[in-house]
Amino acid sequence: MESAHYFSAQPAGPFTRKPLTVDLAGETRRLQTSSGIFSPDGIDKGTAVLLADVPAPAPQGNLLDIGCGWGPIALTMALRAPHAHVYAVDVNERCVTLTNENAGLLGLNNVTASTPDAVDPELRFDTIWSNPPIRIGKDELHALLRLWIPRLAPGGSAWLVVQKNLGSDSLQRWLAAELDSGFSVTRESTSKSFRILRVRKASQ
């Protein structure tokens, strides 16, 4: 939790880019980061668990990263699915800028980062990956998931990583109760105090 302001649209402090070297999709990547965002110094533990444990995203169609930060999830999706289009959303405008710039540094033209309201509401997503921002509070988190999870395409899956002591089991129960019978909610794995939840939309 580097900054109390990373849930803000315009975090406090100067937007000063600094270099970041990380491993994404099996290779070392040289990117940019900044203060005022989530996990500015590297890949946080939850995201690392997600990227290590989930299956490959859909090879084509639309993919989504909810709460993109500087872009580790979105960039990995784009590298692993070069024929798909990745949408990355964050309320923090600094994160949106960094994710777009980092996609450019990697030569990726299949990433679009934006604030949530800039995404076409008619879009449907074949794969969603997210380390959702649990600490924004239960009401805000539920509103966020209500906005995006129902926009799965038929047969699509959302994969969410949630720390056990931050309510992964209660979130699983809430999702199962909140979503209609066209969705299934399962716990796929547990690793390093994190659970990975999968929400799947029926094919028909």
mmCIF file of C-alpha atoms in Angstrom:
data_model
loop_
_atom_site.group_PDB
_atom_site.id
_atom_site.type_symbol
_atom_site.label_atom_id
_atom_site.label_comp_id
_atom_site.label_asym_id
_atom_site.label_seq_id
_atom_site.Cartn_x
_atom_site.Cartn_y
_atom_site.Cartn_z
ATOM 1 C CA MET A 1 0.000 0.000 0.000
ATOM 2 C CA GLU A 2 2.427 2.619 -1.218
ATOM 3 C CA SER A 3 -0.077 5.436 -1.327
ATOM 4 C CA ALA A 4 -3.405 6.225 0.283
ATOM 5 C CA HIS A 5 -4.353 7.956 -2.949
ATOM 6 C CA TYR A 6 -4.082 5.185 -5.505
ATOM 7 C CA PHE A 7 -7.870 4.779 -5.614
ATOM 8 C CA SER A 8 -8.167 8.449 -6.597
ATOM 9 C CA ALA A 9 -8.685 9.576 -10.175
ATOM 10 C CA GLN A 10 -5.810 12.023 -9.776
ATOM 11 C CA PRO A 11 -3.476 10.906 -6.977
ATOM 12 C CA ALA A 12 -1.499 13.417 -4.962
ATOM 13 C CA GLY A 13 2.132 14.053 -5.710
ATOM 14 C CA PRO A 14 4.012 14.545 -8.951
ATOM 15 C CA PHE A 15 3.634 12.070 -11.800
ATOM 16 C CA THR A 16 7.297 11.181 -12.157
ATOM 17 C CA ARG A 17 8.042 8.101 -14.236
ATOM 18 C CA LYS A 18 10.764 5.749 -13.078
ATOM 19 C CA PRO A 19 12.103 2.539 -14.634
ATOM 20 C CA LEU A 20 10.736 -0.855 -13.644
ATOM 21 C CA THR A 21 12.194 -4.212 -14.649
ATOM 22 C CA VAL A 22 9.909 -7.227 -14.188
ATOM 23 C CA ASP A 23 9.315 -10.698 -15.599
ATOM 24 C CA LEU A 24 6.109 -10.958 -17.605
ATOM 25 C CA ALA A 25 5.029 -13.900 -19.778
ATOM 26 C CA GLY A 26 8.357 -15.620 -19.278
ATOM 27 C CA GLU A 27 10.694 -12.788 -20.217
ATOM 28 C CA THR A 28 12.305 -9.790 -18.550
ATOM 29 C CA ARG A 29 10.537 -6.559 -19.504
ATOM 30 C CA ARG A 30 11.676 -2.977 -18.996
ATOM 31 C CA LEU A 31 8.737 -0.736 -18.228
ATOM 32 C CA GLN A 32 7.776 2.438 -16.355
ATOM 33 C CA THR A 33 6.070 3.046 -13.045
ATOM 34 C CA SER A 34 5.321 5.967 -10.707
ATOM 35 C CA SER A 35 4.233 6.795 -7.213
ATOM 36 C CA GLY A 36 0.536 7.214 -6.436
ATOM 37 C CA ILE A 37 -0.497 3.822 -7.874
ATOM 38 C CA PHE A 38 -0.986 0.302 -6.562
ATOM 39 C CA SER A 39 2.212 -1.752 -6.096
ATOM 40 C CA PRO A 40 4.483 0.687 -7.930
ATOM 41 C CA ASP A 41 7.692 -1.241 -7.262
ATOM 42 C CA GLY A 42 6.783 -4.530 -8.911
ATOM 43 C CA ILE A 43 4.219 -7.304 -9.142
ATOM 44 C CA ASP A 44 2.326 -7.697 -5.874
ATOM 45 C CA LYS A 45 1.857 -11.150 -4.325
ATOM 46 C CA GLY A 46 -1.774 -11.564 -5.347
ATOM 47 C CA THR A 47 -1.165 -10.665 -8.974
ATOM 48 C CA ALA A 48 1.840 -13.004 -9.038
ATOM 49 C CA VAL A 49 -0.367 -15.864 -7.835
ATOM 50 C CA LEU A 50 -2.988 -15.056 -10.457
ATOM 51 C CA LEU A 51 -0.488 -14.907 -13.314
ATOM 52 C CA ALA A 52 1.156 -18.155 -12.220
ATOM 53 C CA ASP A 53 -1.991 -20.199 -11.672
ATOM 54 C CA VAL A 54 -4.639 -19.247 -14.225
ATOM 55 C CA PRO A 55 -4.891 -20.923 -17.629
ATOM 56 C CA ALA A 56 -4.155 -18.970 -20.786
ATOM 57 C CA PRO A 57 -6.723 -16.336 -21.700
ATOM 58 C CA ALA A 58 -9.018 -16.726 -24.692
ATOM 59 C CA PRO A 59 -6.811 -16.527 -27.812
ATOM 60 C CA GLN A 60 -9.187 -14.156 -29.606
ATOM 61 C CA GLY A 61 -12.003 -11.766 -28.786
ATOM 62 C CA ASN A 62 -12.075 -9.229 -25.966
ATOM 63 C CA LEU A 63 -10.186 -9.605 -22.696
ATOM 64 C CA LEU A 64 -10.476 -7.425 -19.583
ATOM 65 C CA ASP A 65 -8.251 -6.439 -16.663
ATOM 66 C CA ILE A 66 -10.209 -4.772 -13.837
ATOM 67 C CA GLY A 67 -7.972 -2.413 -11.844
ATOM 68 C CA CYS A 68 -4.928 -2.411 -14.085
ATOM 69 C CA GLY A 69 -2.362 -0.443 -12.059
ATOM 70 C CA TRP A 70 0.785 -0.065 -14.164
ATOM 71 C CA GLY A 71 -0.386 -2.965 -16.307
ATOM 72 C CA PRO A 72 1.052 -6.368 -15.273
ATOM 73 C CA ILE A 73 -2.147 -8.323 -15.850
ATOM 74 C CA ALA A 74 -3.210 -6.548 -19.041
ATOM 75 C CA LEU A 75 0.266 -6.739 -20.543
ATOM 76 C CA THR A 76 0.547 -10.447 -19.753
ATOM 77 C CA MET A 77 -2.827 -11.106 -21.367
ATOM 78 C CA ALA A 78 -1.764 -9.175 -24.455
ATOM 79 C CA LEU A 79 1.553 -11.030 -24.698
ATOM 80 C CA ARG A 80 -0.121 -14.431 -24.286
ATOM 81 C CA ALA A 81 -3.038 -13.676 -26.614
ATOM 82 C CA PRO A 82 -1.680 -11.436 -29.385
ATOM 83 C CA HIS A 83 -4.793 -11.911 -31.548
ATOM 84 C CA ALA A 84 -7.179 -10.776 -28.809
ATOM 85 C CA HIS A 85 -7.865 -7.199 -27.735
ATOM 86 C CA VAL A 86 -7.193 -6.370 -24.101
ATOM 87 C CA TYR A 87 -9.153 -3.684 -22.287
ATOM 88 C CA ALA A 88 -7.611 -2.427 -19.044
ATOM 89 C CA VAL A 89 -9.604 -0.227 -16.689
ATOM 90 C CA ASP A 90 -8.660 1.805 -13.622
ATOM 91 C CA VAL A 91 -10.159 4.857 -11.933
ATOM 92 C CA ASN A 92 -6.624 6.187 -11.428
ATOM 93 C CA GLU A 93 -5.705 8.194 -14.526
ATOM 94 C CA ARG A 94 -2.003 7.727 -13.777
ATOM 95 C CA CYS A 95 -2.498 3.963 -14.060
ATOM 96 C CA VAL A 96 -4.306 4.357 -17.388
ATOM 97 C CA THR A 97 -1.439 6.430 -18.776
ATOM 98 C CA LEU A 98 1.243 4.025 -17.535
ATOM 99 C CA THR A 99 -0.515 0.936 -18.880
ATOM 100 C CA ASN A 100 -0.877 2.502 -22.324
ATOM 101 C CA GLU A 101 2.744 3.662 -22.281
ATOM 102 C CA ASN A 102 3.999 0.271 -21.114
ATOM 103 C CA ALA A 103 2.057 -1.449 -23.883
ATOM 104 C CA GLY A 104 3.831 0.885 -26.305
ATOM 105 C CA LEU A 105 7.218 0.028 -24.810
ATOM 106 C CA LEU A 106 6.493 -3.653 -25.477
ATOM 107 C CA GLY A 107 5.273 -2.985 -29.002
ATOM 108 C CA LEU A 108 1.768 -4.168 -28.152
ATOM 109 C CA ASN A 109 -1.015 -2.675 -30.256
ATOM 110 C CA ASN A 110 -3.767 -4.834 -28.753
ATOM 111 C CA VAL A 111 -4.117 -3.004 -25.425
ATOM 112 C CA THR A 112 -6.524 -0.181 -24.629
ATOM 113 C CA ALA A 113 -6.364 1.246 -21.116
ATOM 114 C CA SER A 114 -9.005 3.712 -19.992
ATOM 115 C CA THR A 115 -11.227 4.761 -17.141
ATOM 116 C CA PRO A 116 -14.258 2.466 -16.779
ATOM 117 C CA ASP A 117 -16.749 4.923 -18.244
ATOM 118 C CA ALA A 118 -14.823 5.039 -21.525
ATOM 119 C CA VAL A 119 -15.474 1.357 -22.312
ATOM 120 C CA ASP A 120 -18.332 0.643 -24.717
ATOM 121 C CA PRO A 121 -21.109 -0.813 -22.529
ATOM 122 C CA GLU A 122 -22.063 -3.202 -25.329
ATOM 123 C CA LEU A 123 -18.684 -4.969 -25.250
ATOM 124 C CA ARG A 124 -18.602 -8.519 -23.920
ATOM 125 C CA PHE A 125 -15.462 -10.207 -22.632
ATOM 126 C CA ASP A 126 -14.233 -13.736 -23.259
ATOM 127 C CA THR A 127 -11.772 -13.654 -20.361
ATOM 128 C CA ILE A 128 -11.545 -11.379 -17.329
ATOM 129 C CA TRP A 129 -8.509 -11.426 -15.033
ATOM 130 C CA SER A 130 -8.439 -9.261 -11.934
ATOM 131 C CA ASN A 131 -6.795 -8.684 -8.605
ATOM 132 C CA PRO A 132 -9.805 -6.668 -7.459
ATOM 133 C CA PRO A 133 -9.320 -3.696 -5.135
ATOM 134 C CA ILE A 134 -10.725 -5.300 -1.979
ATOM 135 C CA ARG A 135 -9.702 -2.376 0.218
ATOM 136 C CA ILE A 136 -12.062 0.087 -1.444
ATOM 137 C CA GLY A 137 -14.755 -1.398 0.812
ATOM 138 C CA LYS A 138 -17.439 -4.018 0.381
ATOM 139 C CA ASP A 139 -20.108 -1.779 -1.157
ATOM 140 C CA GLU A 140 -17.739 -0.287 -3.725
ATOM 141 C CA LEU A 141 -16.247 -3.695 -4.519
ATOM 142 C CA HIS A 142 -19.667 -5.231 -5.043
ATOM 143 C CA ALA A 143 -20.676 -2.362 -7.319
ATOM 144 C CA LEU A 144 -17.493 -2.851 -9.339
ATOM 145 C CA LEU A 145 -18.101 -6.565 -9.806
ATOM 146 C CA ARG A 146 -21.777 -6.009 -10.632
ATOM 147 C CA LEU A 147 -20.633 -3.686 -13.407
ATOM 148 C CA TRP A 148 -18.153 -6.042 -15.081
ATOM 149 C CA ILE A 149 -18.851 -9.709 -14.295
ATOM 150 C CA PRO A 150 -22.261 -9.784 -16.052
ATOM 151 C CA ARG A 151 -20.459 -8.601 -19.191
ATOM 152 C CA LEU A 152 -18.804 -11.950 -19.713
ATOM 153 C CA ALA A 153 -19.479 -13.405 -23.144
ATOM 154 C CA PRO A 154 -21.249 -16.788 -23.304
ATOM 155 C CA GLY A 155 -18.742 -19.443 -22.302
ATOM 156 C CA GLY A 156 -16.392 -16.825 -20.869
ATOM 157 C CA SER A 157 -14.675 -16.900 -17.487
ATOM 158 C CA ALA A 158 -13.562 -14.333 -14.931
ATOM 159 C CA TRP A 159 -10.623 -15.239 -12.708
ATOM 160 C CA LEU A 160 -10.268 -13.245 -9.474
ATOM 161 C CA VAL A 161 -7.459 -13.500 -6.918
ATOM 162 C CA VAL A 162 -8.458 -12.602 -3.358
ATOM 163 C CA GLN A 163 -6.522 -12.939 -0.124
ATOM 164 C CA LYS A 164 -8.149 -15.371 2.314
ATOM 165 C CA ASN A 165 -8.022 -13.004 5.263
ATOM 166 C CA LEU A 166 -9.583 -10.226 3.179
ATOM 167 C CA GLY A 167 -12.790 -12.133 2.567
ATOM 168 C CA SER A 168 -12.290 -14.489 -0.368
ATOM 169 C CA ASP A 169 -14.788 -17.029 0.953
ATOM 170 C CA SER A 170 -17.472 -14.456 1.693
ATOM 171 C CA LEU A 171 -16.911 -12.903 -1.733
ATOM 172 C CA GLN A 172 -17.375 -16.326 -3.332
ATOM 173 C CA ARG A 173 -20.673 -16.765 -1.502
ATOM 174 C CA TRP A 174 -21.815 -13.254 -2.459
ATOM 175 C CA LEU A 175 -21.019 -13.820 -6.138
ATOM 176 C CA ALA A 176 -22.920 -17.108 -6.147
ATOM 177 C CA ALA A 177 -25.960 -15.445 -4.572
ATOM 178 C CA GLU A 178 -25.769 -12.254 -6.658
ATOM 179 C CA LEU A 179 -25.384 -13.735 -10.141
ATOM 180 C CA ASP A 180 -28.209 -15.496 -11.934
ATOM 181 C CA SER A 181 -28.352 -19.183 -12.810
ATOM 182 C CA GLY A 182 -26.432 -18.581 -16.031
ATOM 183 C CA PHE A 183 -23.248 -18.199 -13.975
ATOM 184 C CA SER A 184 -21.282 -20.648 -11.863
ATOM 185 C CA VAL A 185 -18.823 -19.627 -9.132
ATOM 186 C CA THR A 186 -16.045 -21.959 -7.983
ATOM 187 C CA ARG A 187 -12.860 -21.830 -5.948
ATOM 188 C CA GLU A 188 -10.167 -23.032 -8.326
ATOM 189 C CA SER A 189 -7.052 -22.989 -6.146
ATOM 190 C CA THR A 190 -5.369 -21.724 -2.997
ATOM 191 C CA SER A 191 -1.779 -20.535 -2.948
ATOM 192 C CA LYS A 192 0.257 -18.447 -0.499
ATOM 193 C CA SER A 193 -2.813 -17.266 1.437
ATOM 194 C CA PHE A 194 -4.653 -16.320 -1.757
ATOM 195 C CA ARG A 195 -7.632 -17.984 -3.386
ATOM 196 C CA ILE A 196 -8.431 -17.888 -7.076
ATOM 197 C CA LEU A 197 -12.145 -17.714 -7.803
ATOM 198 C CA ARG A 198 -13.616 -18.501 -11.192
ATOM 199 C CA VAL A 199 -16.907 -17.151 -12.469
ATOM 200 C CA ARG A 200 -18.059 -18.862 -15.641
ATOM 201 C CA LYS A 201 -20.953 -17.828 -17.860
ATOM 202 C CA ALA A 202 -22.851 -20.631 -19.535
ATOM 203 C CA SER A 203 -22.366 -21.071 -23.260
ATOM 204 C CA GLN A 204 -26.067 -20.654 -23.919
#
